[in-house]
Structure formats: structure tokens, C-alpha cells
Amino acid sequence: IGVAPGVLVRKNLTSKALAEKINLVLGSPAMQERAKEIGKSMRKEDGVKKAVALINEKFKTYHVSTQ
């Protein structure tokens, strides 16, 4: 999505490799701008409302008797 360099594989992760990736992000105006764009878009979303709607829809087919 344009906000980070390639994936770091956990089993091969070193502090040096992590530092290099962080520096790539910090030195990339394009990645920083893309992160700002995504953040702006995410702030417009109502994630809790969406999650509740999805949960309600999923469990609509289940009927739990309280008696």
C-alpha cells in the first residue's frame, strides 16, 4: 500500500535490518505522504459501527432462547 519497505522475516530479524527499514521510511517523503493519506481515510471510518454491524449480521442466523 506504499507505506513501508519490504517485509522483514521474523526469524531473520536483526536490530540492524530493522533500523535500516525504519530509516528507509523516515527518509521517504513518498511513504510518509501515503501514510498521511491512509490515516486521513481511516479517521473518516466508523470502525466500531462497522464491526458491530458485521457481528450482528453474522449472528443473526443464531437464535438463543432465554427461557
Short mmCIF file of N, CA and C in Angstrom, two decimals:
data_model
loop_
_atom_site.label_atom_id
_atom_site.label_comp_id
_atom_site.label_asym_id
_atom_site.label_seq_id
_atom_site.Cartn_x
_atom_site.Cartn_y
_atom_site.Cartn_z
N ILE A 1 0.81 -1.20 0.00
CA ILE A 1 0.00 0.00 0.00
C ILE A 1 0.85 1.26 0.00
N GLY A 2 2.14 1.05 -0.02
CA GLY A 2 3.03 2.18 -0.20
C GLY A 2 3.49 2.91 1.05
N VAL A 3 3.35 2.29 2.21
CA VAL A 3 3.75 2.97 3.43
C VAL A 3 4.95 2.34 4.13
N ALA A 4 5.51 1.30 3.52
CA ALA A 4 6.63 0.62 4.16
C ALA A 4 7.48 -0.10 3.11
N PRO A 5 8.75 -0.30 3.44
CA PRO A 5 9.59 -1.11 2.55
C PRO A 5 9.21 -2.58 2.70
N GLY A 6 9.92 -3.46 2.06
CA GLY A 6 9.61 -4.89 2.08
C GLY A 6 9.49 -5.49 3.46
N VAL A 7 8.91 -6.66 3.52
CA VAL A 7 8.66 -7.38 4.76
C VAL A 7 9.97 -7.88 5.37
N LEU A 8 10.02 -7.82 6.69
CA LEU A 8 11.14 -8.42 7.42
C LEU A 8 10.66 -9.75 7.97
N VAL A 9 11.40 -10.80 7.70
CA VAL A 9 11.05 -12.12 8.20
C VAL A 9 11.53 -12.22 9.65
N ARG A 10 10.61 -12.56 10.53
CA ARG A 10 10.90 -12.53 11.97
C ARG A 10 12.10 -13.39 12.35
N LYS A 11 12.21 -14.58 11.79
CA LYS A 11 13.30 -15.46 12.21
C LYS A 11 14.67 -14.94 11.76
N ASN A 12 14.68 -14.06 10.78
CA ASN A 12 15.94 -13.48 10.31
C ASN A 12 16.12 -12.03 10.75
N LEU A 13 15.24 -11.54 11.62
CA LEU A 13 15.24 -10.15 12.02
C LEU A 13 16.44 -9.81 12.91
N THR A 14 17.10 -8.72 12.56
CA THR A 14 18.19 -8.20 13.38
C THR A 14 17.90 -6.73 13.66
N SER A 15 18.52 -6.21 14.69
CA SER A 15 18.32 -4.79 15.00
C SER A 15 18.83 -3.92 13.86
N LYS A 16 19.90 -4.35 13.20
CA LYS A 16 20.44 -3.58 12.08
C LYS A 16 19.45 -3.53 10.92
N ALA A 17 18.87 -4.68 10.59
CA ALA A 17 17.90 -4.74 9.48
C ALA A 17 16.67 -3.89 9.80
N LEU A 18 16.21 -3.95 11.04
CA LEU A 18 15.06 -3.16 11.44
C LEU A 18 15.37 -1.67 11.36
N ALA A 19 16.54 -1.29 11.85
CA ALA A 19 16.95 0.11 11.80
C ALA A 19 17.04 0.61 10.36
N GLU A 20 17.53 -0.22 9.47
CA GLU A 20 17.63 0.16 8.06
C GLU A 20 16.25 0.41 7.46
N LYS A 21 15.29 -0.46 7.79
CA LYS A 21 13.93 -0.30 7.27
C LYS A 21 13.29 0.97 7.84
N ILE A 22 13.48 1.22 9.13
CA ILE A 22 12.93 2.42 9.75
C ILE A 22 13.52 3.66 9.08
N ASN A 23 14.81 3.65 8.85
CA ASN A 23 15.46 4.79 8.20
C ASN A 23 14.96 4.99 6.77
N LEU A 24 14.65 3.88 6.07
CA LEU A 24 14.08 4.00 4.72
C LEU A 24 12.74 4.73 4.76
N VAL A 25 11.92 4.38 5.73
CA VAL A 25 10.61 5.03 5.86
C VAL A 25 10.78 6.50 6.22
N LEU A 26 11.62 6.76 7.21
CA LEU A 26 11.82 8.14 7.65
C LEU A 26 12.43 9.02 6.56
N GLY A 27 13.18 8.40 5.65
CA GLY A 27 13.81 9.15 4.58
C GLY A 27 13.01 9.21 3.29
N SER A 28 11.79 8.67 3.33
CA SER A 28 10.98 8.61 2.11
C SER A 28 9.76 9.52 2.21
N PRO A 29 9.82 10.69 1.60
CA PRO A 29 8.64 11.56 1.59
C PRO A 29 7.41 10.88 0.97
N ALA A 30 7.63 10.03 -0.01
CA ALA A 30 6.50 9.34 -0.67
C ALA A 30 5.78 8.41 0.31
N MET A 31 6.54 7.64 1.09
CA MET A 31 5.91 6.74 2.08
C MET A 31 5.21 7.53 3.16
N GLN A 32 5.81 8.63 3.59
CA GLN A 32 5.20 9.45 4.63
C GLN A 32 3.90 10.07 4.13
N GLU A 33 3.89 10.54 2.90
CA GLU A 33 2.68 11.13 2.32
C GLU A 33 1.59 10.08 2.19
N ARG A 34 1.96 8.89 1.76
CA ARG A 34 0.97 7.81 1.62
C ARG A 34 0.39 7.44 2.98
N ALA A 35 1.23 7.39 4.00
CA ALA A 35 0.75 7.09 5.36
C ALA A 35 -0.24 8.16 5.82
N LYS A 36 0.04 9.41 5.52
CA LYS A 36 -0.89 10.50 5.87
C LYS A 36 -2.23 10.32 5.16
N GLU A 37 -2.18 9.94 3.88
CA GLU A 37 -3.41 9.73 3.12
C GLU A 37 -4.24 8.60 3.72
N ILE A 38 -3.58 7.51 4.06
CA ILE A 38 -4.28 6.36 4.64
C ILE A 38 -4.85 6.73 6.01
N GLY A 39 -4.07 7.44 6.81
CA GLY A 39 -4.55 7.89 8.11
C GLY A 39 -5.78 8.76 8.00
N LYS A 40 -5.78 9.67 7.05
CA LYS A 40 -6.92 10.56 6.82
C LYS A 40 -8.16 9.74 6.46
N SER A 41 -7.97 8.76 5.59
CA SER A 41 -9.08 7.90 5.18
C SER A 41 -9.60 7.09 6.37
N MET A 42 -8.71 6.56 7.18
CA MET A 42 -9.11 5.75 8.34
C MET A 42 -9.88 6.58 9.37
N ARG A 43 -9.50 7.84 9.55
CA ARG A 43 -10.19 8.70 10.51
C ARG A 43 -11.63 8.97 10.09
N LYS A 44 -11.93 8.86 8.81
CA LYS A 44 -13.29 9.06 8.31
C LYS A 44 -14.18 7.84 8.56
N GLU A 45 -13.58 6.69 8.81
CA GLU A 45 -14.34 5.46 9.00
C GLU A 45 -14.89 5.37 10.42
N ASP A 46 -16.00 4.67 10.56
CA ASP A 46 -16.55 4.37 11.88
C ASP A 46 -16.37 2.87 12.11
N GLY A 47 -15.17 2.52 12.52
CA GLY A 47 -14.80 1.11 12.64
C GLY A 47 -15.64 0.33 13.63
N VAL A 48 -15.98 0.94 14.76
CA VAL A 48 -16.79 0.24 15.76
C VAL A 48 -18.17 -0.05 15.21
N LYS A 49 -18.79 0.93 14.57
CA LYS A 49 -20.11 0.73 13.98
C LYS A 49 -20.08 -0.40 12.95
N LYS A 50 -19.05 -0.41 12.11
CA LYS A 50 -18.90 -1.46 11.09
C LYS A 50 -18.73 -2.83 11.74
N ALA A 51 -17.89 -2.90 12.78
CA ALA A 51 -17.65 -4.17 13.47
C ALA A 51 -18.93 -4.70 14.10
N VAL A 52 -19.69 -3.83 14.76
CA VAL A 52 -20.95 -4.24 15.38
C VAL A 52 -21.93 -4.74 14.33
N ALA A 53 -22.01 -4.05 13.22
CA ALA A 53 -22.92 -4.47 12.14
C ALA A 53 -22.52 -5.85 11.61
N LEU A 54 -21.22 -6.07 11.42
CA LEU A 54 -20.75 -7.37 10.92
C LEU A 54 -21.03 -8.49 11.92
N ILE A 55 -20.82 -8.21 13.20
CA ILE A 55 -21.09 -9.21 14.24
C ILE A 55 -22.58 -9.51 14.29
N ASN A 56 -23.39 -8.47 14.28
CA ASN A 56 -24.85 -8.69 14.30
C ASN A 56 -25.30 -9.49 13.10
N GLU A 57 -24.77 -9.19 11.94
CA GLU A 57 -25.14 -9.91 10.73
C GLU A 57 -24.72 -11.38 10.82
N LYS A 58 -23.54 -11.62 11.33
CA LYS A 58 -23.02 -12.99 11.44
C LYS A 58 -23.90 -13.83 12.37
N PHE A 59 -24.32 -13.23 13.49
CA PHE A 59 -25.07 -13.99 14.49
C PHE A 59 -26.57 -13.88 14.33
N LYS A 60 -27.01 -13.21 13.28
CA LYS A 60 -28.44 -13.09 13.01
C LYS A 60 -29.07 -14.46 12.80
N THR A 61 -28.30 -15.39 12.26
CA THR A 61 -28.83 -16.72 11.97
C THR A 61 -28.93 -17.59 13.22
N TYR A 62 -28.31 -17.17 14.31
CA TYR A 62 -28.36 -17.92 15.55
C TYR A 62 -29.44 -17.34 16.45
N HIS A 63 -30.25 -18.19 17.00
CA HIS A 63 -31.29 -17.72 17.92
C HIS A 63 -31.03 -18.38 19.27
N VAL A 64 -30.83 -17.57 20.26
CA VAL A 64 -30.57 -18.08 21.60
C VAL A 64 -31.82 -17.83 22.43
N SER A 65 -32.37 -18.90 22.96
CA SER A 65 -33.56 -18.78 23.79
C SER A 65 -33.15 -18.39 25.20
N THR A 66 -33.86 -17.43 25.77
CA THR A 66 -33.57 -17.02 27.14
C THR A 66 -34.50 -17.70 28.12
N GLN A 67 -35.33 -18.62 27.65
CA GLN A 67 -36.27 -19.31 28.55
C GLN A 67 -35.88 -20.73 28.78
#
